[in-house]
CSV table of C-alpha atoms and ligand atoms in Angstrom, one decimal:
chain,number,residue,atom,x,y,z
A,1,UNK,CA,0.0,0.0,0.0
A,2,UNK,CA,2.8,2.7,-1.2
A,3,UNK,CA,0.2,5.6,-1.6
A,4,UNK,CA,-3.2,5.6,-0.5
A,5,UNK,CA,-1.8,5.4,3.3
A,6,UNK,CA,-5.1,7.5,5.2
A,7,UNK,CA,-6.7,5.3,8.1
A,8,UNK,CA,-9.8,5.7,10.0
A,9,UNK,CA,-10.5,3.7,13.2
A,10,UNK,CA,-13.8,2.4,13.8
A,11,UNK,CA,-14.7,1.9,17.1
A,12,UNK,CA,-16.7,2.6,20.4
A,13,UNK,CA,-15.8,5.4,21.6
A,14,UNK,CA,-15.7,4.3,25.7
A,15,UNK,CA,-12.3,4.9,28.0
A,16,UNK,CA,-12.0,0.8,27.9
A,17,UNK,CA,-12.0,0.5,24.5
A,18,UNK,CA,-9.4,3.8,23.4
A,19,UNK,CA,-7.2,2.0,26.0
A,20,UNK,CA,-7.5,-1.5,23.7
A,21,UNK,CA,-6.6,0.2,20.6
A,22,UNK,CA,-3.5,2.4,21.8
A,23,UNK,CA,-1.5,-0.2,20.2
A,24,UNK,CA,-2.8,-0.2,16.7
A,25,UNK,CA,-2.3,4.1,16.6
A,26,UNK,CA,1.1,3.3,17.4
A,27,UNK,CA,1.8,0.8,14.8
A,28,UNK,CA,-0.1,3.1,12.2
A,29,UNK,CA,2.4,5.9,13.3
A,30,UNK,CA,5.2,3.8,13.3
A,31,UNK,CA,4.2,2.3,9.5
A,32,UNK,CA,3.5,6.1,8.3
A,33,UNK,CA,-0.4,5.9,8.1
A,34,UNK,CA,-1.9,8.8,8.5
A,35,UNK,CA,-4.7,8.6,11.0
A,36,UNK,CA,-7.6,10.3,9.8
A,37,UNK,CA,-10.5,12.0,12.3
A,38,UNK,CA,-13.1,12.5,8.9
A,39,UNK,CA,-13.9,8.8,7.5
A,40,UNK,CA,-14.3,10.9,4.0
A,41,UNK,CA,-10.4,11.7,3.9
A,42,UNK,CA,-9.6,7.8,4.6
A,43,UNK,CA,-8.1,5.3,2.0
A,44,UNK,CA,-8.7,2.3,4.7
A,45,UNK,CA,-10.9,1.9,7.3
A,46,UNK,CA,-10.7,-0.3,10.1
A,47,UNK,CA,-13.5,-1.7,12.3
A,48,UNK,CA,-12.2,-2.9,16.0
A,49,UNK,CA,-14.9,-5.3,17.7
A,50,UNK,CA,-17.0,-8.1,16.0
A,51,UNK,CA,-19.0,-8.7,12.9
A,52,UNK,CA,-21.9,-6.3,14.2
A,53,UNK,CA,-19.0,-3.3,14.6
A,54,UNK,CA,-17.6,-3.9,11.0
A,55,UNK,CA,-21.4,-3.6,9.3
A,56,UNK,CA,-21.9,-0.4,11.0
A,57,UNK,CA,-18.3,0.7,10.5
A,58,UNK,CA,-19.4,-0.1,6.6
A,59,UNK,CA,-22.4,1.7,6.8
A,60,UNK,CA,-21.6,4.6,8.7
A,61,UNK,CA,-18.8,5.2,6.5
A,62,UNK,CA,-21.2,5.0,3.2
A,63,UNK,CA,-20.1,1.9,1.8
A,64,UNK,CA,-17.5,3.2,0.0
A,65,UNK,CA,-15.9,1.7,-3.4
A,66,UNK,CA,-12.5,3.3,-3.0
A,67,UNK,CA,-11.4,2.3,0.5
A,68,UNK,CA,-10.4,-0.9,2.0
A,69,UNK,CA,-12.0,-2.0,5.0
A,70,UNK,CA,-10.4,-4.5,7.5
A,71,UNK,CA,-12.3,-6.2,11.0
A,72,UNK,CA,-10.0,-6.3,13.9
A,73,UNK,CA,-11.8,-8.8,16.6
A,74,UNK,CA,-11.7,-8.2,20.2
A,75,UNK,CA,-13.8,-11.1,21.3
A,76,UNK,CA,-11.5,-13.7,21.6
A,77,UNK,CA,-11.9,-15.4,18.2
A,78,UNK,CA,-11.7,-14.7,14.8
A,79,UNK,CA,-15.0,-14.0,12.9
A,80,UNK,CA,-16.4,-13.8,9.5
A,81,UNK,CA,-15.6,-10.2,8.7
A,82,UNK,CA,-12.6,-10.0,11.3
A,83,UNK,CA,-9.8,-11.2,10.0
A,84,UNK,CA,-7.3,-10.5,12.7
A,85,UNK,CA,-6.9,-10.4,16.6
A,86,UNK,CA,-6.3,-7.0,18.9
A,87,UNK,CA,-3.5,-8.3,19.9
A,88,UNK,CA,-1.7,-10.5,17.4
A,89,UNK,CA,0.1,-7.2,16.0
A,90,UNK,CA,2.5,-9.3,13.9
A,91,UNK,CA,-0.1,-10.8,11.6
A,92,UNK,CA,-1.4,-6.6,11.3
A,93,UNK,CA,2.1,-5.5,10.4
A,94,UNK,CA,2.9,-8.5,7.8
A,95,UNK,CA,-0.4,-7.3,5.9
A,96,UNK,CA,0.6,-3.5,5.9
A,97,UNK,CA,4.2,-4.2,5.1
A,98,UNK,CA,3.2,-6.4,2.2
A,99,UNK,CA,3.4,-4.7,-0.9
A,100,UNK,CA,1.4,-6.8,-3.2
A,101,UNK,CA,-1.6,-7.3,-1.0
A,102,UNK,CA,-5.0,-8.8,-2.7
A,103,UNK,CA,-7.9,-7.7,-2.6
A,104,UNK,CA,-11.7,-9.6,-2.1
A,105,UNK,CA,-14.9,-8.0,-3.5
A,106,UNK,CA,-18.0,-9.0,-1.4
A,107,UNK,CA,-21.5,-8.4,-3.0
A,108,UNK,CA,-24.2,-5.6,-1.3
A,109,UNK,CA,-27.6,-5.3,-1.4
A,110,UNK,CA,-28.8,-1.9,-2.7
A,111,UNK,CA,-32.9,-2.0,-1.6
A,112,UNK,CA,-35.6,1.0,-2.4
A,113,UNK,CA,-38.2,1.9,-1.1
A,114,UNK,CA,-41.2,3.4,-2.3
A,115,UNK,CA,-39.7,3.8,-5.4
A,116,UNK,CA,-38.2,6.6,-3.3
A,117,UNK,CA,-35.0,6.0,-0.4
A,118,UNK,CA,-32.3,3.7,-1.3
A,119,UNK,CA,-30.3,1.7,1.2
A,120,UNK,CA,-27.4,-0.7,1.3
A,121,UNK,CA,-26.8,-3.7,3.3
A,122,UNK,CA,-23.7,-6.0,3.3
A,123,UNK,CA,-25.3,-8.7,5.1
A,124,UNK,CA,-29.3,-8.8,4.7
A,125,UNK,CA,-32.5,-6.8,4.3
A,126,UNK,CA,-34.9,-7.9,7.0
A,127,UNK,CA,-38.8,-7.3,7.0
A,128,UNK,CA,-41.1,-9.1,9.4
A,129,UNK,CA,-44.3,-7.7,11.0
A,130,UNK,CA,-44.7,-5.5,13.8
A,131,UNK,CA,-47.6,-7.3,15.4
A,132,UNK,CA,-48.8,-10.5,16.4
A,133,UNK,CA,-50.7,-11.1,13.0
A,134,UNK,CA,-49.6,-12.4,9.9
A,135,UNK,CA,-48.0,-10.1,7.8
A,136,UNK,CA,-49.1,-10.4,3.7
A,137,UNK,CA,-46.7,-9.8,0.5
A,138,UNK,CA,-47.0,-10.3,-2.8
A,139,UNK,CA,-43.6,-11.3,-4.1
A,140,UNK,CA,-42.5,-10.5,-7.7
A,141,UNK,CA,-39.2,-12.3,-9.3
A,142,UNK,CA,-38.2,-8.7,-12.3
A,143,UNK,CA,-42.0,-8.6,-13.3
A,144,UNK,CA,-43.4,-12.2,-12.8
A,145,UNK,CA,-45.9,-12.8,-9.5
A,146,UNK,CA,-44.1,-15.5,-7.9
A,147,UNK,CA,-46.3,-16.3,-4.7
A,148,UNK,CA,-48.3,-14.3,-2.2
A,149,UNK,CA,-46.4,-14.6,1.5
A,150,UNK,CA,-48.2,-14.7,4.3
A,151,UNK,CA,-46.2,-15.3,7.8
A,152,UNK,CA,-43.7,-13.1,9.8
A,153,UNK,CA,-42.0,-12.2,6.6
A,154,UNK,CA,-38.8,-12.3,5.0
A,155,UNK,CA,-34.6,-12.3,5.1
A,156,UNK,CA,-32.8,-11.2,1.7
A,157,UNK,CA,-29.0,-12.1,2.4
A,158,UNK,CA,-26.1,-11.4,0.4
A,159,UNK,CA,-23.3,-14.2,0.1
A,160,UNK,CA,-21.4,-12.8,3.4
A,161,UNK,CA,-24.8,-12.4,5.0
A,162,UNK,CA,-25.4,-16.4,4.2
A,163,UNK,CA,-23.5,-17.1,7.2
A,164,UNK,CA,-25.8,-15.1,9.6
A,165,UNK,CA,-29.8,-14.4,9.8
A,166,UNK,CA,-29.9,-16.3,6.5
A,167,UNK,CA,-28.1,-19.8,8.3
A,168,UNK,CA,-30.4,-19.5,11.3
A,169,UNK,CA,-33.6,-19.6,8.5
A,170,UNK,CA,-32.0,-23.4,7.6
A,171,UNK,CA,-30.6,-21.3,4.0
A,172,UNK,CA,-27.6,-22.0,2.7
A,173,UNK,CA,-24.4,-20.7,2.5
A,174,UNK,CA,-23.3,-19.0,-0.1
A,175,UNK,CA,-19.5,-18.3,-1.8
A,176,UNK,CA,-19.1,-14.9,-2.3
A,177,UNK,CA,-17.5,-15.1,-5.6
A,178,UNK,CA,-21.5,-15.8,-6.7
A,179,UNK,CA,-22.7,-12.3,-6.6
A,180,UNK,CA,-26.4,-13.5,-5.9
A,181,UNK,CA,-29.0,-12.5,-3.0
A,182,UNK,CA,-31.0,-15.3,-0.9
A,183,UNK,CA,-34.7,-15.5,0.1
A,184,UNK,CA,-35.6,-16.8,3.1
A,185,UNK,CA,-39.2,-17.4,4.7
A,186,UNK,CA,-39.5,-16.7,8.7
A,187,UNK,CA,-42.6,-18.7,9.5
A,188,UNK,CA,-44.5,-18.5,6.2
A,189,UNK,CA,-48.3,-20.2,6.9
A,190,UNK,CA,-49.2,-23.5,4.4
A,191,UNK,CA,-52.2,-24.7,4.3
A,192,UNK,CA,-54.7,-25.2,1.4
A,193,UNK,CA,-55.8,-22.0,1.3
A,194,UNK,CA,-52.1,-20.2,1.1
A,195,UNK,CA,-48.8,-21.3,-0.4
A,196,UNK,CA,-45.4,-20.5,-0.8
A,197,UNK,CA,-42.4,-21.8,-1.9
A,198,UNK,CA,-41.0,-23.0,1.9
A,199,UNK,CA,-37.5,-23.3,0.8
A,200,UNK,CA,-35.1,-20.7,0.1
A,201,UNK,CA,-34.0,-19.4,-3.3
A,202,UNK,CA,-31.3,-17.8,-4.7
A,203,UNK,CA,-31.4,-15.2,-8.0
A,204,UNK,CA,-28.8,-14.0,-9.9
A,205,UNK,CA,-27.8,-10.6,-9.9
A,206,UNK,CA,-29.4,-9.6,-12.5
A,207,UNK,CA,-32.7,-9.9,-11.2
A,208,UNK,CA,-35.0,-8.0,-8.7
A,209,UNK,CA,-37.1,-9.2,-5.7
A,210,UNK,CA,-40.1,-7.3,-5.5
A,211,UNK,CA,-42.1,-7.5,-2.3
A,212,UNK,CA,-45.4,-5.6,-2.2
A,213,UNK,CA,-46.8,-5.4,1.0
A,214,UNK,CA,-50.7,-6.2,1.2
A,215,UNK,CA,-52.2,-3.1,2.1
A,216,UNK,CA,-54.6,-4.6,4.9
A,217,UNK,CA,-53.7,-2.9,7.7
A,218,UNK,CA,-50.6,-4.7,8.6
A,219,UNK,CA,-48.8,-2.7,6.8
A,220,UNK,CA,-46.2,-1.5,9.0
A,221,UNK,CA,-43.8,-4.3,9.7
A,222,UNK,CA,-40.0,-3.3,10.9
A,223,UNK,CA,-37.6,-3.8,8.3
A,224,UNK,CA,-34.3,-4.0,9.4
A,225,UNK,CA,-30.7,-2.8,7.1
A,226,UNK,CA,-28.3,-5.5,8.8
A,227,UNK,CA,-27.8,-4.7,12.1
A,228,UNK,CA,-29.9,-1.4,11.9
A,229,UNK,CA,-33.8,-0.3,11.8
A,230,UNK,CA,-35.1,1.4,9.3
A,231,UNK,CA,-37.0,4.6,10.5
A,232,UNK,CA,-39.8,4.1,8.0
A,233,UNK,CA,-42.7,2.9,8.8
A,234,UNK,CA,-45.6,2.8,6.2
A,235,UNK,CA,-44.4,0.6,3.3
A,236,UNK,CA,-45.9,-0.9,0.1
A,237,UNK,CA,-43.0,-1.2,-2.0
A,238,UNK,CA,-39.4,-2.9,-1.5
A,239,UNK,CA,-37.3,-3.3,-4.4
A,240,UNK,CA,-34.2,-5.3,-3.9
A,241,UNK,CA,-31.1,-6.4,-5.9
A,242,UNK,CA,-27.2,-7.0,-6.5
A,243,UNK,CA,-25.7,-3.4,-5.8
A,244,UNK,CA,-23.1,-2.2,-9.0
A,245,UNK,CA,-20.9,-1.6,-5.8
A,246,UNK,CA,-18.7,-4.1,-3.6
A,247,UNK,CA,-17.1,-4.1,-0.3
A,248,UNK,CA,-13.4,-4.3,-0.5
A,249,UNK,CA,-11.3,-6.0,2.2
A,250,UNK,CA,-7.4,-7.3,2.4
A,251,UNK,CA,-7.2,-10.8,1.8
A,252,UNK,CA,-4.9,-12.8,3.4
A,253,UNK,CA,-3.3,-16.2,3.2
A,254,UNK,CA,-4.5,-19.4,4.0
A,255,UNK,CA,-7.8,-16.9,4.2
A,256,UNK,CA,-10.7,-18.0,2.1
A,257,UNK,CA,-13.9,-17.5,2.7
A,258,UNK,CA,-14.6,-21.4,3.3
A,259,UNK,CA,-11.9,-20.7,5.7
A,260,UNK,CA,-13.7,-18.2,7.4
A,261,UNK,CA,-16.5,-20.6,7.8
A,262,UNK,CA,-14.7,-23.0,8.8
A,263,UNK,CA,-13.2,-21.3,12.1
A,264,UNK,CA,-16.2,-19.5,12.5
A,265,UNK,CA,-18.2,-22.7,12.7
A,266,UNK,CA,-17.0,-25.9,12.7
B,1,LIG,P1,-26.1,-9.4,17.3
B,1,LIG,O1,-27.6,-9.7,17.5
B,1,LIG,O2,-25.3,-8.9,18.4
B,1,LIG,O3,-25.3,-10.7,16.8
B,1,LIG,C1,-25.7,-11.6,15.9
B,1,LIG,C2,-24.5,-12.6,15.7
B,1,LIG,O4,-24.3,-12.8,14.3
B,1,LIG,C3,-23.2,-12.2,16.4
B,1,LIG,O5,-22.6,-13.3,16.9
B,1,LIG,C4,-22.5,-11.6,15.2
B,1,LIG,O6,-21.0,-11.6,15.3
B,1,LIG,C5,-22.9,-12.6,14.1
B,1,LIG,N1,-22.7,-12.1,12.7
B,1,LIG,C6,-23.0,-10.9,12.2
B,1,LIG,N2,-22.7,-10.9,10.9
B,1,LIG,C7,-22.4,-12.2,10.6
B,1,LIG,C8,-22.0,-12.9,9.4
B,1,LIG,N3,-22.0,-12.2,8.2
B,1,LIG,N4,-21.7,-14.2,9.4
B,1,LIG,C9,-21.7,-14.8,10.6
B,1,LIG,N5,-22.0,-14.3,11.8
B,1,LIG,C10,-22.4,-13.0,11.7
B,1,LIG,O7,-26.1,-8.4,16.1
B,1,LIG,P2,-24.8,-7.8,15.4
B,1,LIG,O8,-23.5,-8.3,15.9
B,1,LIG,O9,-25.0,-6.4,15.2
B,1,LIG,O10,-25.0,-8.5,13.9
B,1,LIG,C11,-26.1,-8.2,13.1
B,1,LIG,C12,-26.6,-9.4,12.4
B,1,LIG,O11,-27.2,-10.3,13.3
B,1,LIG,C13,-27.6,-9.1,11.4
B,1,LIG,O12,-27.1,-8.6,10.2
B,1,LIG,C14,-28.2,-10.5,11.2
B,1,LIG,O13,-27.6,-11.3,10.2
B,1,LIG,C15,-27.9,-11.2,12.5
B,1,LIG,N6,-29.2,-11.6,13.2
B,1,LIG,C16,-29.4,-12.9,13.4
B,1,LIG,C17,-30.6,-13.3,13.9
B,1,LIG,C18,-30.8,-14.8,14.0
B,1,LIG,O14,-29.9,-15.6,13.6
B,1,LIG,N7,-31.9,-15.3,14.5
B,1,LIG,C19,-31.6,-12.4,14.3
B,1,LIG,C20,-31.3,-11.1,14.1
B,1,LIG,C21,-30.1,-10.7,13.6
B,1,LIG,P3,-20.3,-10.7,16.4
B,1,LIG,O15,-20.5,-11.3,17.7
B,1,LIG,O16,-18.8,-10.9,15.9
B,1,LIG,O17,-20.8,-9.3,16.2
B,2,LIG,MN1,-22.5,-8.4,17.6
């Protein structure tokens, strides 16, 4: 990384936690980073927690295209978007040292609604009703009507997202060299009367999931962006798809992503 040598570190902003990471603005000194206050003026961005810190560290920093983002854990173990310890320094100075580092690309989401606000999510859109009733969508695959939903409602996951709400819903998990999103049902009813798929599917990116939310009075249901709640309420519209944009992190050796699984599960 000769150039682009800006950092930004994303973290809670406790007593406990600036004490943790006293290390890592050392090392960035010592390497000639440039620690950045403004996310905008950073070339790399660097989340310091768990999974949950490094989505919000992504979305609070816009998603951007042209900036590298890297997960530094301090639970204890290694997770699927942290690829390095707070304290095993040595593997954090190899990476910046190297010269000839490679990059992985993992798909977003980009979801509208109303034909209005966009969002992006890097692991899944969630929508599920807000009351103890069954919530009602018509769900469009591009412009065909595929089924009509009924149940608590539905997880869209990206390939990254697989491994989380998605794998919980029994969906699968997903390489993210596919670029493809994932549909999952949370309690959909079956009976003769209403019918849906039951198993998860996958689309290619070039398609959009269209949900249209029956306009019965349930019609508020909490849609969540990854680890965030959307504001908006009222809904009858969600359009989702592949985002033209990916995330970009380091990737290191020995460092796949069925690695990843691997020590994150098994
Ligand atoms: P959380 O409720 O504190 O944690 C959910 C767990 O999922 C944590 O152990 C988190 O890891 C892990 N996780 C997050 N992204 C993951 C990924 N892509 N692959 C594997 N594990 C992942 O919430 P959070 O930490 O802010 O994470 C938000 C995510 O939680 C949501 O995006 C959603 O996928 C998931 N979630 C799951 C369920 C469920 O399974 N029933 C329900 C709601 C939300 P860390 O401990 O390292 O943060
Ligand atoms: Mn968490």
């Amino acid at each position: 990384m000769p150039e682009r040598r800006n950092i930004y570190f994303y973290h809670k902003p406790d007593s406990e936690m600036i004490e943790k990471v006293e290390p890592l603005y050392d090392i960035a000194n010592r390497y000639n980073f440039k620690i950045v206050k403004d996310f905008r003026e950073a070339n790399i961005i660097v989340s310091i927690g768990g999974d949950g810190t490094f989505l919000q560290a992504v979305r609070k920093t816009g998603y951007r295209e042209d900036c590298l983002y890297g997960g530094i854990s301090t639970t204890g173990s290694l997770s699927l978007y942290c690829d390095f310890h707070l304290t095993d320094t040595s593997k954090m100075i190899e990476a910046i040292t190297n010269t000839e580092i490679e990059v992985r690309r993992y798909p977003i989401l980009d979801v509208t609604i109303d034909d209005e606000t966009a969002f992006s999510c890097l692991n899944e859109f969630s929508i599920r009703s807000s009351i103890i009733k069954t919530f009602v969508m018509d769900v469009f695959i591009d412009e065909l009507h595929f089924e009509t939903f009924r149940g608590d409602g539905m997880v869209v996951a990206t390939p990254t997202g697989s491994t989380a709400y998605n794998k919980s819903l029994n969906g699968s998990i997903v390489d993210p060299l596919l670029p493809c999103l994932q549909v999952s049902e949370l309690a959909s009813v079956n009976n003769n009367r209403y019918r849906t798929l039951g198993s998860s599917f996958i689309l290619s990116k070039e398609r959009t999931l269209t949900l249209k939310v029956v306009q019965d009075g349930n019609d508020y249901p909490t849609m969540g962006l990854d680890n965030e709640a959307l504001s908006i309420q009222h809904v009858e519209k969600i359009d989702i798809k592949l985002s033209d944009k990916r995330i970009k992190t380091v990737k290191l050796k020995d460092n796949s992503f069925w690695e990843k699984v691997k020590r994150t599960f098994l």
